[in-house]
Coordinates of C-alpha atoms and ligand atoms in Angstrom, one line a residue:
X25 CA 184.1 -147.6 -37.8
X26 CA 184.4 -149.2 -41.2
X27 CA 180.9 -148.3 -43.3
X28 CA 178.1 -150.2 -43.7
X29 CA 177.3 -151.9 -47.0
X30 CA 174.5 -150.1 -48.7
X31 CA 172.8 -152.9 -50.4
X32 CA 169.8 -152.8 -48.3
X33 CA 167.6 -155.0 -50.4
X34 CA 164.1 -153.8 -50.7
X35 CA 164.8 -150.5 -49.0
X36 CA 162.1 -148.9 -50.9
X37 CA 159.7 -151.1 -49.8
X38 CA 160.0 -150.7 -46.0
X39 CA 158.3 -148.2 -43.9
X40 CA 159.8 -144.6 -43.0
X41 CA 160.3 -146.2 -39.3
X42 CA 162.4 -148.9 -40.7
X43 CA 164.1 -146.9 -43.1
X44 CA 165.7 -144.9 -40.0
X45 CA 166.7 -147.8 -38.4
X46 CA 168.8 -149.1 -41.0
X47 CA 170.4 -145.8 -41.2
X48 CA 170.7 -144.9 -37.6
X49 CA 172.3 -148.6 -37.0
X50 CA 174.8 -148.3 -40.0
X51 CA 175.8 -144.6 -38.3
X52 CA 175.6 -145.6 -34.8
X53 CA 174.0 -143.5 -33.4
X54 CA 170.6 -143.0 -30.9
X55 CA 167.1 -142.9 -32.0
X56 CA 167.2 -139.3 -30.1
X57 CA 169.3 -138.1 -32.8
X58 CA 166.7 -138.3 -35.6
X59 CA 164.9 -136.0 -34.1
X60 CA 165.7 -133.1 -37.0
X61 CA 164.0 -135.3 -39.7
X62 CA 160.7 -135.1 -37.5
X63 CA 158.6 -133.5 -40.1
X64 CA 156.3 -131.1 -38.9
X65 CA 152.5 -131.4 -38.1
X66 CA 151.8 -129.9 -41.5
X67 CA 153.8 -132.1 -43.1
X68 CA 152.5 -135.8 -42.7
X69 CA 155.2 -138.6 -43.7
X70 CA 152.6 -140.3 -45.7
X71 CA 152.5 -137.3 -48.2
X72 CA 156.3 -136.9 -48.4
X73 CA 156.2 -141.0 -49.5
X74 CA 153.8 -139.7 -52.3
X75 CA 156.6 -137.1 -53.0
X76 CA 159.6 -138.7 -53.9
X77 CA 161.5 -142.0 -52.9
X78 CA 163.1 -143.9 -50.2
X79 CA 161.8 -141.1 -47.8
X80 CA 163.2 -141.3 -43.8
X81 CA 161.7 -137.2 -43.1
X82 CA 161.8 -133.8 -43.7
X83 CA 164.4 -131.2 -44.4
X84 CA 163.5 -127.6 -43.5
X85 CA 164.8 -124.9 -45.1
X86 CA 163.8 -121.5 -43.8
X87 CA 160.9 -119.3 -45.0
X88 CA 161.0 -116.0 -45.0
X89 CA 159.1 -113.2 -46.8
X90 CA 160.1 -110.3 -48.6
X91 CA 158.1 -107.1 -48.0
X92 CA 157.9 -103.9 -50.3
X93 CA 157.1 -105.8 -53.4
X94 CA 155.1 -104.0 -55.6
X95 CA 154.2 -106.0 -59.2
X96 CA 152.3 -104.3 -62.0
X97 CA 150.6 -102.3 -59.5
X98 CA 149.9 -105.2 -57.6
X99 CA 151.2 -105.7 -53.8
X100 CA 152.6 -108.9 -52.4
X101 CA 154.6 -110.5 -49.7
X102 CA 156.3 -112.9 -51.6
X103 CA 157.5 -116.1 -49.9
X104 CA 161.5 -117.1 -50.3
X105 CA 162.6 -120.6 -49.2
X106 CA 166.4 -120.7 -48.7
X107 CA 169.6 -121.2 -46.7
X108 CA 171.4 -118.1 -47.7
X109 CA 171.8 -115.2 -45.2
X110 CA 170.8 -111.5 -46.7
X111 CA 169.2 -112.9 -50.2
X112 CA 165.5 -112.2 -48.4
X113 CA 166.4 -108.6 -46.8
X114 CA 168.4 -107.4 -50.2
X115 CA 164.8 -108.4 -52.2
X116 CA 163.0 -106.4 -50.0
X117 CA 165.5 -103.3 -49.6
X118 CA 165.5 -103.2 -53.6
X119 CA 161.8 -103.3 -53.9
X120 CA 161.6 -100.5 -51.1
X121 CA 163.6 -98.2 -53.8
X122 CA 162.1 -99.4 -57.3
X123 CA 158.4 -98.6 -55.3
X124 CA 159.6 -94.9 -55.4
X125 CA 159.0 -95.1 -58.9
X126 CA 156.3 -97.3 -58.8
X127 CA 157.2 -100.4 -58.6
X128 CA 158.0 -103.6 -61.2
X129 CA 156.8 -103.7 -64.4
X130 CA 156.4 -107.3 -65.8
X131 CA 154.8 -109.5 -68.6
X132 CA 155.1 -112.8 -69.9
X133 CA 154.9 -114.8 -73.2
X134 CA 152.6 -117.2 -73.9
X135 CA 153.4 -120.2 -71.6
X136 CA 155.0 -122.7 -74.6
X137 CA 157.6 -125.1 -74.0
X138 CA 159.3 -127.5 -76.0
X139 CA 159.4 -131.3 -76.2
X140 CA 162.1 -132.7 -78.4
X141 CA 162.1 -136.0 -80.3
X142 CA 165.3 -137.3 -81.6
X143 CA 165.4 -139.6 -84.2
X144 CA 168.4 -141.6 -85.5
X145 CA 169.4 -143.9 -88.4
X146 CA 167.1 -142.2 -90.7
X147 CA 168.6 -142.3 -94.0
X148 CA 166.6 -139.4 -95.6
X149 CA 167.3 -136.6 -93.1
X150 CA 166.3 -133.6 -95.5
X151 CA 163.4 -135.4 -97.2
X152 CA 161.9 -136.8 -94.2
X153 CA 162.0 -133.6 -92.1
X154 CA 159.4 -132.4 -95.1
X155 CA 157.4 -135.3 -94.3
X156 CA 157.3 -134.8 -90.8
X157 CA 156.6 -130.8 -91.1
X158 CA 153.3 -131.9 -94.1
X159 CA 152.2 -134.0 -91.4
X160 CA 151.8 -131.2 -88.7
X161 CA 148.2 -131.5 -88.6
X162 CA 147.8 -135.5 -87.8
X163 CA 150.8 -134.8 -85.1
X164 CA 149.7 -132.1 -83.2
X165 CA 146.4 -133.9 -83.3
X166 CA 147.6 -137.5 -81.6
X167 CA 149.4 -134.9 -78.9
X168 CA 146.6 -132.9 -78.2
X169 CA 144.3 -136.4 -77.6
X170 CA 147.0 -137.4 -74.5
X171 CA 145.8 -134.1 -72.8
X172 CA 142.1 -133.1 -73.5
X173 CA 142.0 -131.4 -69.7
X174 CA 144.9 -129.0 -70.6
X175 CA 143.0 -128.4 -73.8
X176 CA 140.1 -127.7 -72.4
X177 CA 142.0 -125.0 -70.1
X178 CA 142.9 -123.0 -72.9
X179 CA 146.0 -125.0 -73.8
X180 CA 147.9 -128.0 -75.8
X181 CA 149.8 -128.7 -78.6
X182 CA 150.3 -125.9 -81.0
X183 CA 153.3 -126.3 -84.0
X184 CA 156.0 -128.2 -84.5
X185 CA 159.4 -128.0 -85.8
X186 CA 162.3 -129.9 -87.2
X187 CA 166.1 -129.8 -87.2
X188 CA 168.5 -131.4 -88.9
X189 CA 172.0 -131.7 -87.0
X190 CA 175.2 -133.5 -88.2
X191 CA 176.5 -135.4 -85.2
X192 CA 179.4 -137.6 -84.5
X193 CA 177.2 -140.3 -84.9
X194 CA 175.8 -139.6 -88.1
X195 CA 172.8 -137.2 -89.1
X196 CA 170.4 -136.5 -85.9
X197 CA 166.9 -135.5 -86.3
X198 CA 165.2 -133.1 -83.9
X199 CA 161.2 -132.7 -83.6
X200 CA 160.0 -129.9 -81.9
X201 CA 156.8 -130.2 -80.3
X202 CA 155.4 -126.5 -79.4
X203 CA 152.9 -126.9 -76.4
X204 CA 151.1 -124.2 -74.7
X205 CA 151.0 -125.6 -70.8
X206 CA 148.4 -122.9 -69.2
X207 CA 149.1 -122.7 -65.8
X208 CA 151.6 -126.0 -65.2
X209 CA 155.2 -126.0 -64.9
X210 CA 154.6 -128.5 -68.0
X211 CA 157.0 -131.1 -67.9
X212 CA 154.9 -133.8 -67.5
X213 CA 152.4 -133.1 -70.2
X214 CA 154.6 -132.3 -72.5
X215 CA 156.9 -135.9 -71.8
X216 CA 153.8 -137.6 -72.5
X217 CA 153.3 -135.9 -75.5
X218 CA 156.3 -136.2 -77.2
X219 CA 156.4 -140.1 -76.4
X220 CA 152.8 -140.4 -78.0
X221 CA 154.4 -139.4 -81.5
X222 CA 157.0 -141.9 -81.5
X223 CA 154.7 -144.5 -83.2
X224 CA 154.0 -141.5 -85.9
X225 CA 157.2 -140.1 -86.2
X226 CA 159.4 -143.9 -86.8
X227 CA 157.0 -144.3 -89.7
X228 CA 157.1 -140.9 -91.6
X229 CA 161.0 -140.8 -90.7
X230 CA 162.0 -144.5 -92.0
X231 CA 164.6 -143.6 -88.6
X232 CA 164.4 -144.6 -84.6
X233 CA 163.0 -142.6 -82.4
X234 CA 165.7 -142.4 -79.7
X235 CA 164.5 -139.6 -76.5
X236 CA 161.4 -138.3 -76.0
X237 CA 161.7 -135.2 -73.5
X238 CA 161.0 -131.5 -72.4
X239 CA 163.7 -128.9 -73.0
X240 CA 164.6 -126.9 -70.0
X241 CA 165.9 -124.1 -72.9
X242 CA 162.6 -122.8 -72.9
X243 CA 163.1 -119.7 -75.5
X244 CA 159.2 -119.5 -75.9
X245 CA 158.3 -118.9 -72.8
X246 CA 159.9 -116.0 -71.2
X247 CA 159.6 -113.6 -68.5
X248 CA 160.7 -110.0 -68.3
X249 CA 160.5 -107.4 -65.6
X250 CA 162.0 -103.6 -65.3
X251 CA 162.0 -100.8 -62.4
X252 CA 163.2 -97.2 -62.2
X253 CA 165.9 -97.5 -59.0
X254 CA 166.0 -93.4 -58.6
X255 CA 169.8 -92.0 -58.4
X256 CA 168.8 -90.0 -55.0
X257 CA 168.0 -93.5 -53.4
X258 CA 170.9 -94.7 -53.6
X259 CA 173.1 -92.9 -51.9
X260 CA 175.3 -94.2 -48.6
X261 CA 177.7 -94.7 -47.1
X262 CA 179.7 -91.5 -48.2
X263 CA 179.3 -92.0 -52.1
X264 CA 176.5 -89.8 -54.0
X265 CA 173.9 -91.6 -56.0
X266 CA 175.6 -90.6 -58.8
X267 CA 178.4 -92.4 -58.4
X268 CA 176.5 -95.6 -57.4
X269 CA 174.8 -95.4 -60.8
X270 CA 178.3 -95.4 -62.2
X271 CA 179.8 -98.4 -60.2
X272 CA 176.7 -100.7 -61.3
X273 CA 177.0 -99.6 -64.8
X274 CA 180.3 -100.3 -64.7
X275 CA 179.5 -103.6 -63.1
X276 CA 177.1 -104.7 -65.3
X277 CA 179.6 -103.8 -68.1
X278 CA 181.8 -106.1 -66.2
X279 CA 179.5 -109.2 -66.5
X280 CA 178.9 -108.5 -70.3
X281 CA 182.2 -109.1 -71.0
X282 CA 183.8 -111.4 -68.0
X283 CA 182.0 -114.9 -68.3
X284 CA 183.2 -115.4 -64.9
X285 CA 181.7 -112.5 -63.3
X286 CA 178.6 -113.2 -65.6
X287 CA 178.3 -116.4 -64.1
X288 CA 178.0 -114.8 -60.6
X289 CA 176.0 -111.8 -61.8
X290 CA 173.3 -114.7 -63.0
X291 CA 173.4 -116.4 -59.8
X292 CA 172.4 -113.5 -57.9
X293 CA 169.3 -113.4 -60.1
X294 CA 168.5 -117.2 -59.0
X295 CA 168.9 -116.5 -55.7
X296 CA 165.7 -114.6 -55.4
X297 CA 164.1 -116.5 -58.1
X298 CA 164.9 -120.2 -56.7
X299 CA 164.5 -118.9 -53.5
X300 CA 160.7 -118.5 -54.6
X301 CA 160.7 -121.7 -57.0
X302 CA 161.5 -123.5 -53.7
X303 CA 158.6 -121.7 -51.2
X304 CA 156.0 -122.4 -54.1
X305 CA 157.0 -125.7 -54.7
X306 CA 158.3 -125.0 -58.1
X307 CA 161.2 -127.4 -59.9
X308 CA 163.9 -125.0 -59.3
X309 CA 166.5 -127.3 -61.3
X310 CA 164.4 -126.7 -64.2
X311 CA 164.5 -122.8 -63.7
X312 CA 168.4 -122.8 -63.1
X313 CA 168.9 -125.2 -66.5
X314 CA 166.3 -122.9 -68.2
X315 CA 168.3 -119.9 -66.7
X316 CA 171.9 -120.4 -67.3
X317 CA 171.6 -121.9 -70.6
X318 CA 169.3 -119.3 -72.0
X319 CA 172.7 -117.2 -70.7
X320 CA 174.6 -119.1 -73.0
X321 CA 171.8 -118.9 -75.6
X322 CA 171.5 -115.0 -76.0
X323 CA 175.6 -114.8 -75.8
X324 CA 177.0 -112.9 -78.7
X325 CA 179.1 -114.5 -81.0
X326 CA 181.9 -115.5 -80.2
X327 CA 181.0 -115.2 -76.2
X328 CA 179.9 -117.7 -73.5
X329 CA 177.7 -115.9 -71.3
X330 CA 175.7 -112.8 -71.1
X331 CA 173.5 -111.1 -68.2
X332 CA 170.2 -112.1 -68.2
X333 CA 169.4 -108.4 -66.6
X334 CA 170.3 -104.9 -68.4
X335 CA 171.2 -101.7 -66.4
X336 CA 171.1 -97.8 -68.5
X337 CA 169.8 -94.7 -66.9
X338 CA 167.1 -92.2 -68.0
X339 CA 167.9 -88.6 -68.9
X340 CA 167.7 -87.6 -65.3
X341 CA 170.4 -90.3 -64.1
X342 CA 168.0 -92.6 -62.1
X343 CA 169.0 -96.4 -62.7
X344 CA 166.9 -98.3 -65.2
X345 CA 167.2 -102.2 -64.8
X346 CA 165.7 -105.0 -67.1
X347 CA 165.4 -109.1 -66.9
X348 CA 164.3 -111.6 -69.3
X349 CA 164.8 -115.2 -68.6
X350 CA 162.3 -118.3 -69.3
X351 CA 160.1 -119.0 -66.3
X352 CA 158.9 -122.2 -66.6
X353 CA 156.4 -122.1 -63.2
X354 CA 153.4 -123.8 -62.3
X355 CA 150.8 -123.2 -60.0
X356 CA 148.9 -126.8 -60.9
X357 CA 150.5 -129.5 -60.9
X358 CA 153.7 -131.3 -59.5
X359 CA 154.5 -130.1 -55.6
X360 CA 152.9 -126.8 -56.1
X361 CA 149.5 -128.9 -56.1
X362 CA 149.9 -131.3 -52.9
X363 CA 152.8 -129.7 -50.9
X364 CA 150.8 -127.9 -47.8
X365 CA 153.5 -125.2 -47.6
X366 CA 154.0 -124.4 -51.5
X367 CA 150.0 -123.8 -51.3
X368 CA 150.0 -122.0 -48.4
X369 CA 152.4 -120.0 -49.9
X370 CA 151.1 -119.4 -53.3
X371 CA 147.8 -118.1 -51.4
X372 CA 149.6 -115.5 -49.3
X373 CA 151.5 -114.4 -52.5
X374 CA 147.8 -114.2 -54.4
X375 CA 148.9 -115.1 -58.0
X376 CA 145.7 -115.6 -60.4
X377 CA 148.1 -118.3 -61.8
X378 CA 151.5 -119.6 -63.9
X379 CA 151.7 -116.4 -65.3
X380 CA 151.2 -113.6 -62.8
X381 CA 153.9 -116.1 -60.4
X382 CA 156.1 -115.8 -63.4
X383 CA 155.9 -112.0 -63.2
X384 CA 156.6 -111.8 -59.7
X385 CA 159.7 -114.2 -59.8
X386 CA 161.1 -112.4 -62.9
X387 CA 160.7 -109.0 -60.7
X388 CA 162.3 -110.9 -57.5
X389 CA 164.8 -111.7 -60.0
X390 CA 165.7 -108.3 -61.0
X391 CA 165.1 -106.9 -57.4
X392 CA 167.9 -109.2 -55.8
X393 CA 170.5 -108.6 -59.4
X394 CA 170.1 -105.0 -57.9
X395 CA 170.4 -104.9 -54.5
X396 CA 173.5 -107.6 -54.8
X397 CA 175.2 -104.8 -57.8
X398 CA 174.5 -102.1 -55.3
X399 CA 176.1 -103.4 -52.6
X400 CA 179.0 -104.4 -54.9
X401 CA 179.7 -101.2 -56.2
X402 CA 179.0 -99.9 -52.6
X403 CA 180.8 -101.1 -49.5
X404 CA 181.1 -105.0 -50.7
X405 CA 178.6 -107.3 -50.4
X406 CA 180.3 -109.0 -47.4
X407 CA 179.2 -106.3 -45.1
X408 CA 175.4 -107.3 -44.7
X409 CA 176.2 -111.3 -45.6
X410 CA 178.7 -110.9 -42.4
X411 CA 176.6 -109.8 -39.8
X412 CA 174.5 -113.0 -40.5
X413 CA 177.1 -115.5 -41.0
X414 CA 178.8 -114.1 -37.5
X415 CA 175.4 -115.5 -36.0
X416 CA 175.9 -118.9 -37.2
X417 CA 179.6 -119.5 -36.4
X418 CA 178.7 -118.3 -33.0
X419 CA 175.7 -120.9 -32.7
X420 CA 178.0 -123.1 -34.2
X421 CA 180.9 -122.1 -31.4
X422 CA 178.4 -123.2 -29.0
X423 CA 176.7 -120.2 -28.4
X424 CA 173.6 -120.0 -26.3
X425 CA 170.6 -117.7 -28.0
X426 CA 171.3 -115.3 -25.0
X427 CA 175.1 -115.2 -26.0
X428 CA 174.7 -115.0 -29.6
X429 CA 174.5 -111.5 -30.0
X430 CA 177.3 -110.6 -28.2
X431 CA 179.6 -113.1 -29.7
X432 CA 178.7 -111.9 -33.2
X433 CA 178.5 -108.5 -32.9
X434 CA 182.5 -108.8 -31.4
X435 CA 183.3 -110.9 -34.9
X436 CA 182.2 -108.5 -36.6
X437 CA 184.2 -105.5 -34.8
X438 CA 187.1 -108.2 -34.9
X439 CA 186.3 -108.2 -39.3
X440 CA 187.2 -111.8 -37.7
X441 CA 184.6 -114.3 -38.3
X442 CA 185.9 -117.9 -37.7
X443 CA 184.8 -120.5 -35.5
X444 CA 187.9 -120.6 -33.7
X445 CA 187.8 -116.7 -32.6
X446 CA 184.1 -117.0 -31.2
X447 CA 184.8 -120.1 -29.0
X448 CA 187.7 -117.5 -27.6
X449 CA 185.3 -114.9 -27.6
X450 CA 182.5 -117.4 -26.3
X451 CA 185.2 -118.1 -23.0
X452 CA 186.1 -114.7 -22.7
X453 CA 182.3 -113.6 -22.1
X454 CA 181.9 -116.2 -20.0
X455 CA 184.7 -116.2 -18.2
X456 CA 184.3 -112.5 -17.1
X457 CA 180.8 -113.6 -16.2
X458 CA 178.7 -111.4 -18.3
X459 CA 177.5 -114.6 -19.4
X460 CA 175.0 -116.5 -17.0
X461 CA 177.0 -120.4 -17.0
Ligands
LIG13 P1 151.2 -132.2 -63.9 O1 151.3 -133.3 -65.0 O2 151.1 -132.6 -62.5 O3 150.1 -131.2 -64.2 C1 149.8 -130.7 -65.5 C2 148.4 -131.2 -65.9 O4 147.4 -130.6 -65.2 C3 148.2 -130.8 -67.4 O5 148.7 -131.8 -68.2 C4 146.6 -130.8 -67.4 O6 146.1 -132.0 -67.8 C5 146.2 -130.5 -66.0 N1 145.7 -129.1 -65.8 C6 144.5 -128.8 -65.2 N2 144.3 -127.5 -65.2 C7 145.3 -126.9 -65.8 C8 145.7 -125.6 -66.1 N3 145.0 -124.5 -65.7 N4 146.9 -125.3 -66.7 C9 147.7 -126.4 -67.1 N5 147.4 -127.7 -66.8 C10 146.2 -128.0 -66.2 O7 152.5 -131.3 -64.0 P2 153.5 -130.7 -65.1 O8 153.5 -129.3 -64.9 O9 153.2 -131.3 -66.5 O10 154.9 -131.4 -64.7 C11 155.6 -130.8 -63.7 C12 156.5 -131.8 -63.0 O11 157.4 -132.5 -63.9 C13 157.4 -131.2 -62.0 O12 157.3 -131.9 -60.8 C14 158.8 -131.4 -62.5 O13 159.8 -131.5 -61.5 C15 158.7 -132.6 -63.3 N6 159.7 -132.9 -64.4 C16 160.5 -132.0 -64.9 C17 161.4 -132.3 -65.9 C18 162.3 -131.3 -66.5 O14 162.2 -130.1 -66.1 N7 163.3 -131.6 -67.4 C19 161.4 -133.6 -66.4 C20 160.4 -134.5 -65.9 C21 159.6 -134.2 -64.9

């Protein structure tokens, strides 16, 4: 079947019923087979159209919650939204352990993130970066007029800075526009901000202002979490604690000077922190950008990476662990406000605000960094993802739920888990009839 063309003119304008159409007659197929983008009673279609674009349904991701989670002092079930097998259980295992010593300690700094102005063509760069830094006051005022709510919250624009960078195109000028956003992810407030000095900033610069734009490198506002992990708890699976101390110190020694295990050894930290991002109906694009290039940020010189999490030990050998990263989270604002499930969510968790969620995610953070060096430096970490995955290439075999188990449990034996194996396996059980037809 040769593809459909698609230029569907006006697509955006049609319903979500005719939308389908249009899609299920360029794939062929039956209106029965929509059925997975049914969104769900708490879910109505017309708030996903408010959501983004072009919208034919849902897409559900599963929700699960870790348990054992102990924040500065403060219980919670925190809610991960994710596709990845073992990410939620690892979370809550490593929270079990740092609870033996109390739990995660966290804090955050103020919640300030950057809009940048660039400005081009101006043919005074040095002399009008003065001008532009005398003017603070007027500037900071026309931001702080776009926003009088998030002023009167506690919050708005607070200092501004400029930099001067030689470019390929000629001298580039970059305004910094410092803006405390309270309890929002901030993005939009700050946008509309940094477009409101254009008119401002042409004039004192003689130049053209070119973007207008928040910067996902958000170096002000950081979050930064650290547990005890006690050497006695970690013992297993014939190795002492000891020497599981040892392995993730040597691991972590292994991230801070392999950019390509660094790389990993950050997305492990995203995997519990996204994973939240996404249940609280956070912009987890903005946290990975934030993430990875604050990564690249805090590398020494001469490097390209470094961990966003530190590991040492105290004088009696248990494992100390550390994060820093910016959290740019919201708990007003963008989906966090209108999605059903994000607010749900965000009540269960029981976060005061943007802050306290940052603390949490920044401890999910270094929980899941923990658990994933642990089992690294213990017996892999394919062991617990396999037991999982062998679930899902038996479902995708063709098991039925009753057969599942079984089918998995002989991959795993097997330390064969391909889809191929369990439809043998799948024939086998059935064919010995241990398997109802
Ligand atoms: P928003 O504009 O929906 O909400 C923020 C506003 O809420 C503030 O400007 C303020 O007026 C009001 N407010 C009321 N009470 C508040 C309180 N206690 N604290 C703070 N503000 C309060 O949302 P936003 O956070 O400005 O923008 C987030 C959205 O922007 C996300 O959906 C994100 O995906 C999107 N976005 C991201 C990027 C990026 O990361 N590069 C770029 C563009 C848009």
């Amino acid at each position: 079947m040769s593809p459909a063309s698609t230029e569907v003119k006006g697509f955006y304008r049609r319903s979500v019923e005719e939308r389908r159409e249009v899609l299920r007659e360029a794939s062929g197929l039956a209106s029965s087979d929509l059925a997975p983008w049914q969104p769900g009673p708490g879910l109505p279609s017309g708030l996903l159209e408010r959501m983004i674009e072009n919208v034919v349904g849902a897409f559900a991701l599963p929700l699960g919650f870790a348990t054992h989670f102990k924040v500065n002092g403060v219980d919670r079930f925190v809610p991960m939204a994710l596709e990845e097998p073992s990410v939620v259980a690892a979370a809550s295992n490593a929270a079990r352990i740092a609870r033996l010593r109390g739990g995660f300690s966290a804090q955050v700094t103020p919640p300030v993130m950057i809009g940048q102005v660039s400005l081009v063509g101006v043919p005074d760069p040095h002399a009008a970066r003065l001008r532009i830094l005398a003017a603070r006051e007027e500037l900071l005022k026309i931001a702080n007029e776009k926003d009088p709510l998030l002023n009167r919250v506690g919050g708005g624009a607070r200092d501004l800075e400029v930099h001067l960078r030689s470019t390929a195109r000629g001298p580039l000028l970059v305004v910094h526009l410092l803006v405390d956003v309270r309890d929002a992810m901030g993005a939009n407030a700050v946008n509309t901000m940094a477009e409101a000095l254009a008119g401002e900033l042409t004039r004192l610069s003689g130049g053209r202002v070119n973007l207008r734009i928040i910067s996902n490198l958000a170096i002000h506002r950081l979050a930064r979490a650290s547990a005890t992990f006690p050497r006695e708890a970690l013992e297993g699976e014939g190795r002492t604690g000891a020497d599981v101390v040892e392995g993730i110190l040597d691991a972590y020694e292994f991230a801070r000077n392999d950019p390509f295990r660094c790389s990993t050894h950050n997305k492990g930290i995203m995997n519990g922190i996204s994973a939240v991002a996404i249940a609280t109906g956070n912009d987890f694009r903005a946290l990975e950008a934030g993430a990875h290039s604050y990564a690249a940020f805090k590398a020494p010189p001469g490097g390209i990476l470094s961990p966003l999490s530190t590991y040492e030990t105290t004088p009696q050998g248990d494992l100390v662990g550390t994060l820093e990263l910016p959290l740019a989270v919201g708990t007003i604002g963008g989906a966090a406000a209108v999605h059903p499930a994000a607010k749900l969510n965000l009540k269960i968790l029981g976060v005061s605000g943007a802050r306290e969620l940052a603390e949490v995610m920044a401890a999910v953070g270094l929980a899941q960094n923990f658990a994933a060096l642990r089992a690294l430096a213990n017996e892999g970490i394919q062991k617990g993802h396999m037991a999982l995955h062998a679930r899902n290439v038996a479902v995708t075999a063709g098991a039925r739920p009753d057969e599942v188990d079984r089918v998995a449990t002989r991959l795993v034996q097997e330390h064969v888990i391909r889809q191929d194996r369990a439809r043998e396996v799948l024939e086998d059980l059935r064919r010995a009839g241990s398997s109802s037809p």
